[in-house]
Coordinates of C-alpha atoms in Angstrom, one line a residue:
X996 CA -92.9 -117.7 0.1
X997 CA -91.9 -114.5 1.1
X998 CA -88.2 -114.7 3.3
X999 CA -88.0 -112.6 6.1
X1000 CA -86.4 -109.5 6.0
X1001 CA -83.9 -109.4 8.8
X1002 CA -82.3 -112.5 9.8
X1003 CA -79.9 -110.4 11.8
X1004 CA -80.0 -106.9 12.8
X1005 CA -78.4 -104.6 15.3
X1006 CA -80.1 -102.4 16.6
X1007 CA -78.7 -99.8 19.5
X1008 CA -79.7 -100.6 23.0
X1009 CA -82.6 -97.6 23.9
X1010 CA -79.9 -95.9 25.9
X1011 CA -78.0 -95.7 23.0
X1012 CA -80.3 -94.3 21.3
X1013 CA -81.4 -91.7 23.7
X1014 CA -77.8 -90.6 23.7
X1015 CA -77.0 -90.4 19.9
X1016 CA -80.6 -88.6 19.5
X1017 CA -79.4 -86.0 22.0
X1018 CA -75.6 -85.6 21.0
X1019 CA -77.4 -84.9 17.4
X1020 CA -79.4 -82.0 18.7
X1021 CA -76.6 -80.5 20.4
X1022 CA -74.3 -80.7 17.6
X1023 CA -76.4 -78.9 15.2
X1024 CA -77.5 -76.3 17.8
X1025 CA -73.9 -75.4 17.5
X1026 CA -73.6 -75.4 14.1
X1027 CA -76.4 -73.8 13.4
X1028 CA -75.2 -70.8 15.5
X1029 CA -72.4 -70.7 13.3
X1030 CA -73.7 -70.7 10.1
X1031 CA -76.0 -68.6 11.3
X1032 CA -73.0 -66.5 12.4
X1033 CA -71.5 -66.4 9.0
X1034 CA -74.8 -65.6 6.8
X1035 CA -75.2 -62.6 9.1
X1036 CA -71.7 -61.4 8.8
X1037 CA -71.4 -61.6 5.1
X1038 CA -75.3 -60.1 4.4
X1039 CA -74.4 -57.1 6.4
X1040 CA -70.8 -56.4 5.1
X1041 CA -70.4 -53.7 2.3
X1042 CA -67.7 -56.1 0.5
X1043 CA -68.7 -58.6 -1.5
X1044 CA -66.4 -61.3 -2.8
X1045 CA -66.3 -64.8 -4.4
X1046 CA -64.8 -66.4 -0.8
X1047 CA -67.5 -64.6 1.3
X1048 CA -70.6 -65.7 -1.7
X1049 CA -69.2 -69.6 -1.2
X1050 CA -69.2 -69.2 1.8
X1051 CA -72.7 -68.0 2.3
X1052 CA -73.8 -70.6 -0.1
X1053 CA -72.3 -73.1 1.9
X1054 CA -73.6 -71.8 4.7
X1055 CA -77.1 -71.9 3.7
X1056 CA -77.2 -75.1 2.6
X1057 CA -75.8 -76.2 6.2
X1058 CA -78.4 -74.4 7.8
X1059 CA -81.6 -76.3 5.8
X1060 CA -79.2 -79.7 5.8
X1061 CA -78.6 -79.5 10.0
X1062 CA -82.2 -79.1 10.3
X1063 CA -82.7 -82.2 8.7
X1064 CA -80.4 -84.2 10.9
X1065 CA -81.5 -82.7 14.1
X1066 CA -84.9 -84.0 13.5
X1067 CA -83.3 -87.6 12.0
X1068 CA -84.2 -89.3 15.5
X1069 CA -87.3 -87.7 15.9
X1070 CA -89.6 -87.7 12.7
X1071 CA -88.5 -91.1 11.4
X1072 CA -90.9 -93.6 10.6
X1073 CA -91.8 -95.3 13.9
X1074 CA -92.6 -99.0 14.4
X1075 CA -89.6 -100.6 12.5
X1076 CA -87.0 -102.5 14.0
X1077 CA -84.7 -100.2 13.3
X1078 CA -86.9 -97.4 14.4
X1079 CA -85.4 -94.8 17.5
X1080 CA -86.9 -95.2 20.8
X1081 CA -88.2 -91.5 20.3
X1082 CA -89.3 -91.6 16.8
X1083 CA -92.9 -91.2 15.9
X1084 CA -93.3 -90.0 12.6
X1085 CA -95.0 -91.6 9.5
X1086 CA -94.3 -92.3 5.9
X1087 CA -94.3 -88.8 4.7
X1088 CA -92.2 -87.3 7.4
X1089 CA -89.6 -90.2 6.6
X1090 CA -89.9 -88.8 2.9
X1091 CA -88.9 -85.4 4.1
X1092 CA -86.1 -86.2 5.9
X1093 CA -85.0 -88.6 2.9
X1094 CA -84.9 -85.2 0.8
X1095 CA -83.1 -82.4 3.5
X1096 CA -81.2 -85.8 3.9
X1097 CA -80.5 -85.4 -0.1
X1098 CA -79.7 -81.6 -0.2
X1099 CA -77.4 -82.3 2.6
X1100 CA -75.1 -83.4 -0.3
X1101 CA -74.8 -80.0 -1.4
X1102 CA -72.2 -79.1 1.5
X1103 CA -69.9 -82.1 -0.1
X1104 CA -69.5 -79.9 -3.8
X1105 CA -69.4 -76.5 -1.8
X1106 CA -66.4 -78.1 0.1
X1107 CA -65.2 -79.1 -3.4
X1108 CA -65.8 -75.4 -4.9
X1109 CA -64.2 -73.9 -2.2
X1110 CA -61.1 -76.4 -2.4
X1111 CA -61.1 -75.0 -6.1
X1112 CA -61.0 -71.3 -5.3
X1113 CA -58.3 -71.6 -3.0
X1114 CA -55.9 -73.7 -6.0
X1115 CA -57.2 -71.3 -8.5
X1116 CA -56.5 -68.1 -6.7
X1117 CA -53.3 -69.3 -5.4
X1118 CA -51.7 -71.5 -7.5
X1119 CA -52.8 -69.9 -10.9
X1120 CA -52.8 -66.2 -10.4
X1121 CA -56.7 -66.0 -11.1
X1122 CA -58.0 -62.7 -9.9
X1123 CA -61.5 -62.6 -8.2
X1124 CA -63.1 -60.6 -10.6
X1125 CA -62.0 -63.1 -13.2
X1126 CA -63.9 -65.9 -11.1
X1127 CA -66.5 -64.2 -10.5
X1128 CA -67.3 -64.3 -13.9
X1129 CA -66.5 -67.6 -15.4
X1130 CA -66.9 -70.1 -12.2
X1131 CA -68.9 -68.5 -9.6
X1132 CA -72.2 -68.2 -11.2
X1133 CA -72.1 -71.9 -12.5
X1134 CA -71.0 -73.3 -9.0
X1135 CA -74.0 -71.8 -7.2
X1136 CA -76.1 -72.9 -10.2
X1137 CA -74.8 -76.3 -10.5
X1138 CA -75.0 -77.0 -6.4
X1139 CA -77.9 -75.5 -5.6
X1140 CA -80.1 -76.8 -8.4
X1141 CA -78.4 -80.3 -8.3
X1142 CA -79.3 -80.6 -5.2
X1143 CA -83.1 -79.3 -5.4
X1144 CA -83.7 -81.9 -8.1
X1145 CA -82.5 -84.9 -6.8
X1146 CA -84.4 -84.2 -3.6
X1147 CA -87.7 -83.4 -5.4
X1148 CA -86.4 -86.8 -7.9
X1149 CA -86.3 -89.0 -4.6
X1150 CA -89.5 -87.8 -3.1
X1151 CA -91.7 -88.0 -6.3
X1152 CA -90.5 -91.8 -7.1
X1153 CA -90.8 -92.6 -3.3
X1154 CA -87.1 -93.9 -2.9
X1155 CA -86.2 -92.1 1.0
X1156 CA -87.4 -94.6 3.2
X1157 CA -86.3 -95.6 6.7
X1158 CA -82.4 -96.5 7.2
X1159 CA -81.5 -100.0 8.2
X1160 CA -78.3 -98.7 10.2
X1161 CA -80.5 -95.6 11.6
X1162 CA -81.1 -93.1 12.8
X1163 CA -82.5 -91.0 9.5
X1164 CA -84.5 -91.7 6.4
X1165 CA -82.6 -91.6 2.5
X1166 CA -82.6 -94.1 -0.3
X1167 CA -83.6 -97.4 0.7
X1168 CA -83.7 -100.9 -0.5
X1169 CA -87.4 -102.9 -0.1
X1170 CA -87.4 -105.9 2.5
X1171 CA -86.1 -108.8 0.9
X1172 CA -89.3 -110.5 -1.4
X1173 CA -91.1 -106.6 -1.4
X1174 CA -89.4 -105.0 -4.3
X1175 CA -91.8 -103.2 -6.4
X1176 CA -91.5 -100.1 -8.2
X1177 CA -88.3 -98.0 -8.1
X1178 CA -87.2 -99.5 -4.3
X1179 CA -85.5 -102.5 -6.8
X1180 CA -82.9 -99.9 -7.7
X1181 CA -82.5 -98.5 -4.8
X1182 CA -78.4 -99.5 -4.8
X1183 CA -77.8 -97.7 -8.0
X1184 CA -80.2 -95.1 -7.6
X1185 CA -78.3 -94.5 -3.9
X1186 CA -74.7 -94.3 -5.7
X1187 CA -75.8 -91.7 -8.6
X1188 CA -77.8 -88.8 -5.9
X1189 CA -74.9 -89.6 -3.1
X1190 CA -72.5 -92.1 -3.5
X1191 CA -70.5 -90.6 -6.8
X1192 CA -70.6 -87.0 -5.8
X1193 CA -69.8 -87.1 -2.2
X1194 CA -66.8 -89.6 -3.8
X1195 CA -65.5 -86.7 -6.8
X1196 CA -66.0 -84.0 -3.7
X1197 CA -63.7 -86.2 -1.5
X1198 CA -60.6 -86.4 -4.2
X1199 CA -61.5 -83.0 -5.6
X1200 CA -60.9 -81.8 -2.0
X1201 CA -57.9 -84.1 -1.5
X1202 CA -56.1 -83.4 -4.7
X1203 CA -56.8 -79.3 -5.0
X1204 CA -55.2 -79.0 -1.5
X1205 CA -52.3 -81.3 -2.4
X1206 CA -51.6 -79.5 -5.2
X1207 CA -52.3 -76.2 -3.3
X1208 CA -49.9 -77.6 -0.1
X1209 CA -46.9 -78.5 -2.7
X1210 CA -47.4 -75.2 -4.6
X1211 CA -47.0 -73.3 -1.0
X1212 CA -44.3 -75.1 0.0
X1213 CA -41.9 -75.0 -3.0
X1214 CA -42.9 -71.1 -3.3
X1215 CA -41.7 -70.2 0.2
X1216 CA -38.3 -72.6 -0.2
X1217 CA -37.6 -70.5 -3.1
X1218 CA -38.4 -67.5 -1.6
X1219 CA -36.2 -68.3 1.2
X1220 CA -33.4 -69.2 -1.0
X1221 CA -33.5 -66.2 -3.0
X1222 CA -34.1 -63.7 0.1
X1223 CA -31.0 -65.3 1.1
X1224 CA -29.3 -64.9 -1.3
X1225 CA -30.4 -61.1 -2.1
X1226 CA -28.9 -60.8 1.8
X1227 CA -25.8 -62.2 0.3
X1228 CA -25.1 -59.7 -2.2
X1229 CA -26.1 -57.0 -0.4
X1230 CA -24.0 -57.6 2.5
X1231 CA -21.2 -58.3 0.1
X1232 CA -21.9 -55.0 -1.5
X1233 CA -21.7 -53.1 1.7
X1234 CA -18.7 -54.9 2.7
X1235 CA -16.7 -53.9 -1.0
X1236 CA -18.3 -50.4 -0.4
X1237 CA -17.2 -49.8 3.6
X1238 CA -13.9 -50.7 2.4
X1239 CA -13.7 -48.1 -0.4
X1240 CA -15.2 -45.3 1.9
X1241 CA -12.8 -45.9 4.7
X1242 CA -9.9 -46.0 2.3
X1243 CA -11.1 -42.2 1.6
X1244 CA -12.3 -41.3 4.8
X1245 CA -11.1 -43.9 7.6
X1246 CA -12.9 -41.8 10.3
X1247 CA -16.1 -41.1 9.4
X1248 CA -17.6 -44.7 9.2
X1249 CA -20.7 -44.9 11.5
X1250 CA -22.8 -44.0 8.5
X1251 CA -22.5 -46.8 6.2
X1252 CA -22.4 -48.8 8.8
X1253 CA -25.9 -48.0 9.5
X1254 CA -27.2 -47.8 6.8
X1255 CA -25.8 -51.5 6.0
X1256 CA -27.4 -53.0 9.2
X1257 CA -31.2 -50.9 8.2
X1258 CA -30.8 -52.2 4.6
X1259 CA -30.2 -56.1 5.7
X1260 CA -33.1 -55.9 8.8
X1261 CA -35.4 -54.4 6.4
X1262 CA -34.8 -57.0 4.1
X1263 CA -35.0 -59.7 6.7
X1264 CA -37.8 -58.1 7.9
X1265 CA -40.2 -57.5 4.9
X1266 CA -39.2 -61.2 3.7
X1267 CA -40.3 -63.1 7.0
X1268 CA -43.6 -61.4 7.2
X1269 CA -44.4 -62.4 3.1
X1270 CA -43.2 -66.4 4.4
X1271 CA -45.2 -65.9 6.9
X1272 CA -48.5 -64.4 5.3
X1273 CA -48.4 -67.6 2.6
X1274 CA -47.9 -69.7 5.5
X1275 CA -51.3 -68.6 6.6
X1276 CA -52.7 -69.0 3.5
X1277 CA -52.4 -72.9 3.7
X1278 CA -53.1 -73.3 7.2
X1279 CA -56.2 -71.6 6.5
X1280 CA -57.2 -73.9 3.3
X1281 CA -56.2 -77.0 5.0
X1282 CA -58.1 -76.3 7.8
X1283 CA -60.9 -76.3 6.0
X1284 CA -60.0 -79.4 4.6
X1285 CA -59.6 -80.7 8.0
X1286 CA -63.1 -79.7 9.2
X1287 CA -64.5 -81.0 6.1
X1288 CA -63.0 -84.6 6.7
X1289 CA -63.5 -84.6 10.5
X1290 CA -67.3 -83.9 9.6
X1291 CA -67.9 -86.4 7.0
X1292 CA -65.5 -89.2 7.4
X1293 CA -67.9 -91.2 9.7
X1294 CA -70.6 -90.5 7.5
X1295 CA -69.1 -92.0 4.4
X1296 CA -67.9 -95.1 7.0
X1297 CA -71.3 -95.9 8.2
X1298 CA -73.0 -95.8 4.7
X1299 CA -69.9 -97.5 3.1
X1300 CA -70.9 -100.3 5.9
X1301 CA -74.4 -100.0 5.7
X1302 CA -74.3 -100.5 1.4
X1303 CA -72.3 -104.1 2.1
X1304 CA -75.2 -104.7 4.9
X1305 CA -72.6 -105.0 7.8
X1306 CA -75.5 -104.5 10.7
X1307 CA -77.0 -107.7 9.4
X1308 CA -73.5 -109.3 10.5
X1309 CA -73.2 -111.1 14.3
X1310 CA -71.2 -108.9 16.8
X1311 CA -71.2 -105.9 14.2
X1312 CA -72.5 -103.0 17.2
X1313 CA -68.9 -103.8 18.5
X1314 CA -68.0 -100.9 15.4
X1315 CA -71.3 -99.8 14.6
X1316 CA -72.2 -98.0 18.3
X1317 CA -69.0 -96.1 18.2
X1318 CA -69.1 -95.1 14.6
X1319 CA -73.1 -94.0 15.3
X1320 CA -71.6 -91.7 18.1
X1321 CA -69.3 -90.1 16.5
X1322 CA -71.2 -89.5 13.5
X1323 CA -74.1 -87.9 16.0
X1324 CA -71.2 -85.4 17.1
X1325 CA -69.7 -84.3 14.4
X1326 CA -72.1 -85.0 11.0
X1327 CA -74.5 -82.3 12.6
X1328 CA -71.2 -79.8 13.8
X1329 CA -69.9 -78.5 10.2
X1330 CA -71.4 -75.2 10.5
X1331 CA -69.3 -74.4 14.1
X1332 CA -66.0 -75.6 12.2
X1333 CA -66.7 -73.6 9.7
X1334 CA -67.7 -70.7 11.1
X1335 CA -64.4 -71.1 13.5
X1336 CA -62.3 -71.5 10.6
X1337 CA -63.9 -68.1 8.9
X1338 CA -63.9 -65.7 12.0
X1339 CA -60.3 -67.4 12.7
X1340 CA -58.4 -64.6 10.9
X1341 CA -60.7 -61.9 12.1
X1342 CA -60.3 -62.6 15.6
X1343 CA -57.0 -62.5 15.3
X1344 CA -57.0 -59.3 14.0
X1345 CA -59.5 -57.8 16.5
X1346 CA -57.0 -59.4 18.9
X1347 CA -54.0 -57.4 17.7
X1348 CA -55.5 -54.1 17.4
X1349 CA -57.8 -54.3 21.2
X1350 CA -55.6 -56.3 22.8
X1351 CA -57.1 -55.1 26.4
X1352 CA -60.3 -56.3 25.7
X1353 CA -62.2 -59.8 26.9
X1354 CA -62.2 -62.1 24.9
X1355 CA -65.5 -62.8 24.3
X1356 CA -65.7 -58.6 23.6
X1357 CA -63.1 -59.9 20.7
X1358 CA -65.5 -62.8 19.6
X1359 CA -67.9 -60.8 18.9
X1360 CA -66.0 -57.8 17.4
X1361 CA -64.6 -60.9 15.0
X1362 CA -68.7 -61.4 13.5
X1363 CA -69.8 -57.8 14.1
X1364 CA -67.2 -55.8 12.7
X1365 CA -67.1 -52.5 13.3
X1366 CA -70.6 -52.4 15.2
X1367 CA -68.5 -53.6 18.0
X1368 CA -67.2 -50.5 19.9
X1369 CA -63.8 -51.1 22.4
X1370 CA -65.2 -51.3 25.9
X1371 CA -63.8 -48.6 27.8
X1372 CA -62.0 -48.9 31.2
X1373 CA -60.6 -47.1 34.1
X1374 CA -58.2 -49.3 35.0
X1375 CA -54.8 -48.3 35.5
X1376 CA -52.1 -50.6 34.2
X1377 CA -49.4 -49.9 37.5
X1378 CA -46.2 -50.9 34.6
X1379 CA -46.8 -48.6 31.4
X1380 CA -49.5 -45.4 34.0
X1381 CA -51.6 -45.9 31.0
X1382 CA -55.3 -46.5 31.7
X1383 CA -56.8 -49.3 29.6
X1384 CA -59.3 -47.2 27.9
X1385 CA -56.4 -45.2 26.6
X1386 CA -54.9 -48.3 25.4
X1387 CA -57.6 -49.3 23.7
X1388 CA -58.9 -46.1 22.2
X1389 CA -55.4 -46.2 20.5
X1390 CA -55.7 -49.4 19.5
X1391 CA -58.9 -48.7 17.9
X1392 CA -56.9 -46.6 15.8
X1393 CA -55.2 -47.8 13.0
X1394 CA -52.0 -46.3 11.6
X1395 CA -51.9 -44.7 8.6
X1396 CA -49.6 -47.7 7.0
X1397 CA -52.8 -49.8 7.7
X1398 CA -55.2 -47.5 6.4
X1399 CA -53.6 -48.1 3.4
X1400 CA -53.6 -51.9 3.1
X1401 CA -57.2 -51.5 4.0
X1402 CA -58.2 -49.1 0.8
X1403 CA -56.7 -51.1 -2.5
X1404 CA -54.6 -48.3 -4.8
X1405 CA -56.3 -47.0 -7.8
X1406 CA -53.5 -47.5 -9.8
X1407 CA -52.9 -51.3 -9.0
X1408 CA -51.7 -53.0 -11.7
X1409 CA -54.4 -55.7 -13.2
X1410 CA -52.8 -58.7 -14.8
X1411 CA -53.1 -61.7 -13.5
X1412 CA -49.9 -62.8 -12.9
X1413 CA -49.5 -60.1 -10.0
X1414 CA -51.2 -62.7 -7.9
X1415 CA -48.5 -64.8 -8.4
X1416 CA -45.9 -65.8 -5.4
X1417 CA -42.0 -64.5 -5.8
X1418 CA -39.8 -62.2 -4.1
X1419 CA -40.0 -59.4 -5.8
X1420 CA -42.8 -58.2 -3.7
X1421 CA -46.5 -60.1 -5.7
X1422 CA -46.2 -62.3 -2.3
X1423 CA -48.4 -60.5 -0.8
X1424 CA -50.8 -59.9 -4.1
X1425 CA -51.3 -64.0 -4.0
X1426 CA -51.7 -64.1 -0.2
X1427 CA -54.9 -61.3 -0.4
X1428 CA -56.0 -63.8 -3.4
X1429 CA -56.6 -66.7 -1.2
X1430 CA -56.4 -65.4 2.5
X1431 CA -59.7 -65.8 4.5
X1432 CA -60.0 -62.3 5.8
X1433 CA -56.4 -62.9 7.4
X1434 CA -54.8 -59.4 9.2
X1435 CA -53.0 -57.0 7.0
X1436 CA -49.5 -55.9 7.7
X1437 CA -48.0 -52.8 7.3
X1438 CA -45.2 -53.9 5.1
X1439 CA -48.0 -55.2 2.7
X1440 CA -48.4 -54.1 -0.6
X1441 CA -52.5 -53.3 -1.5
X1442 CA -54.3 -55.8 -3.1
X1443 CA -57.3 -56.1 -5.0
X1444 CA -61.1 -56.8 -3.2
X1445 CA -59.9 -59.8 -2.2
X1446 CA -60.9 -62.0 1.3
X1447 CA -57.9 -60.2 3.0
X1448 CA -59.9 -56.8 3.5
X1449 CA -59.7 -55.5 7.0
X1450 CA -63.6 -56.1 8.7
X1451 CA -62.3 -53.3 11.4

């Protein structure tokens, strides 16, 4: 006698469903705008680097994955009991959704191999051509084709099959008395395409950034300590020398004086903007980190739930419909975090130099570049008689102390430990290491082709 399959089930009210199927289409609308955004600004800039390739890859993946998941409510096999009210597609379109479904899994290792570029270019010094060579190549390889071949695995031994806690298709488990064929290991099979990796991604993420975050933190403390100190001795110095000169000349002082106050501002100066460039370089890892959890956390809730077969449980859409939601709005959404995350820096930056411009001219400047000319204006500013388009044709400008944080010296020096973080001035050498395209200062020293270069 064959027992039936569901006992209990929820299942979302058709309102419910209506509105998670919607919320999922909108999400990856957005995101795919802003993968979309990031492909097209990294295929049509001249620079070429190991952050902008991951990011492309990652980017790419999102795009083919989102697809998948805005068609999850749709082209699901229709005529289950856990079936979407809108759902009308058949065995073979449940299969196909099973595998984008499956190379969705790539976005959890480029999250990982991003986490790793950031520790490796930060906390160890590596330089990018260095990575290029021994990592890079074998993290596109290893994701891409990893994630091809379990997806063309799960569709050839017919394992992506309609999702009890829907919406969506991936590895399955038969109905209880049906197993035949490879659906009896569905619960191992599920844990070796999805379960381990997305888990390793998780900690690798967790643990890089940890690392990266106490790294960053003890660097700038000493840092501070020793800029302090460096103030220390210097004003020290000009004290024991002001004595000595007005001992021989007790009228003519204004000189050192001033020369004492430019020496301890420019010290002051130069030491705040390195803090603050690191600084910048973990807010901008961790909010990747941020996105990256904010976008999958529900995810890995829901299947954690659905592998102990919680929606068989009485009373279980009390948790269920509110995870289900959330995951609708944000599972979809990765590409827009991450594209806000990447332009982040650049806007910024377009910010600074064309201040007088809308913002959405700014936005745009931030993923176009330099195709993006300042909008000019007659307006009359009534406190500076300066017209805007003035201000911004200056703007647009940039000195000659940025022109040459933009072009890297020829005669950089090449070891790797110049990426390293201390006071002696390799600050900023570390920063350009692991900086997502973050603005350049003037009191910058060059660095090497790194994600720091100006977009302008």
């Amino acid at each position: 006698m064959v027992e039936p399959r569901y006992t209990y089930l929820y299942v979302p009210s058709e309102e419910s469903q209506k509105a998670i199927s919607i919320l999922m289409v909108l999400s990856a609308i957005l995101s795919l705008v802003g993968s979309s955004c990031i492909v097209y600004h990294v295929r049509h800039n001249s620079k070429s680097t190991p952050y902008r390739r991951i990011m492309l890859g990652t980017s790419v993946c999102d795009i083919v994955s989102t697809i998948g998941y805005a068609l999850q409510p749709y082209v699901s096999l229709r005529g289950e009991p856990s079936s979407f009210v809108w759902s009308f597609g058949n065995a073979a379109s449940c299969s196909l959704i099973g595998a984008l479904a499956q190379f969705g899994f790539s976005a959890h290792l480029y999250s990982a191999a991003l986490s790793y570029y950031f520790l490796s270019t930060i906390r160890y010094g590596t330089r990018e051509a260095t990575f290029a060579k021994k990592y890079e190549r074998w993290i596109h390889f290893t994701i891409v084709s990893w994630s091809l071949v379990t997806s063309i695995i799960g569709v050839a031994l017919d394992v992506f099959h309609l999702n009890d806690l829907g919406p969506g298709c991936w590895v399955s488990g038969a109905p209880f008395g049906e197993c035949t064929g490879f659906r009896c290991w569905a619960e191992p099979i599920a844990w070796v395409m999805g379960g381990i990796p997305t888990l390793l991604s998780f900690f690798t993420v967790l643990i890089n950034n940890l690392r990266l975050y106490c790294y960053v933190r003890i660097t700038v403390r000493e840092g501070q300590r020793k800029a302090l100190k460096k103030e220390s001795q210097m004003t020290s110095y000009r004290i024991h020398n002001h004595q000595q000169v007005q001992d021989n000349d007790p009228i003519d002082t204004s000189t050192d004086k001033e020369t004492s106050t430019t020496t301890k501002s420019s010290v002051l100066t130069s030491s705040e903007k390195q803090w603050k460039r690191v600084r910048e370089v973990g807010r901008q890892s961790f909010l990747y980190v941020g996105a990256y959890l904010l976008s999958f956390f529900w995810t890995i809730v829901k299947q954690a739930l659905d592998g102990q077969q919680f929606e068989r449980s009485p009373g279980s859409g009390t948790y269920l419909l509110p995870i289900s939601i959330l995951q609708a709005i944000f599972l979809p959404v990765q590409g827009l975090f991450n594209a806000l995350i990447f332009f982040r820096p650049k806007y910024k930056q377009a910010r600074q130099r064309h201040g007088a411009q809308s913002r959405l001219w700014l936005a745009r400047r931030a993923v176009l570049g330099g195709n993006m000319r300042p909008i000019e204006t007659n307006t009359i500013d009534p406190m500076s008689r300066r017209s805007t388009a003035t201000r911004a044709k200056a703007a647009s400008q940039p000195s000659a102390t940025e022109s040459a944080v933009e072009q890297p010296s020829a005669s950089e020096p090449s070891a790797a430990g110049q990426n390293r973080v201390n006071f002696t001035g390799e600050v900023v050498s570390c920063c350009s290491s692991a900086m997502t395209d973050a603005p350049q200062t003037a009191s910058s020293a060059p660095a090497e082709e790194h994600p720091t270069e100006s977009t302008e």
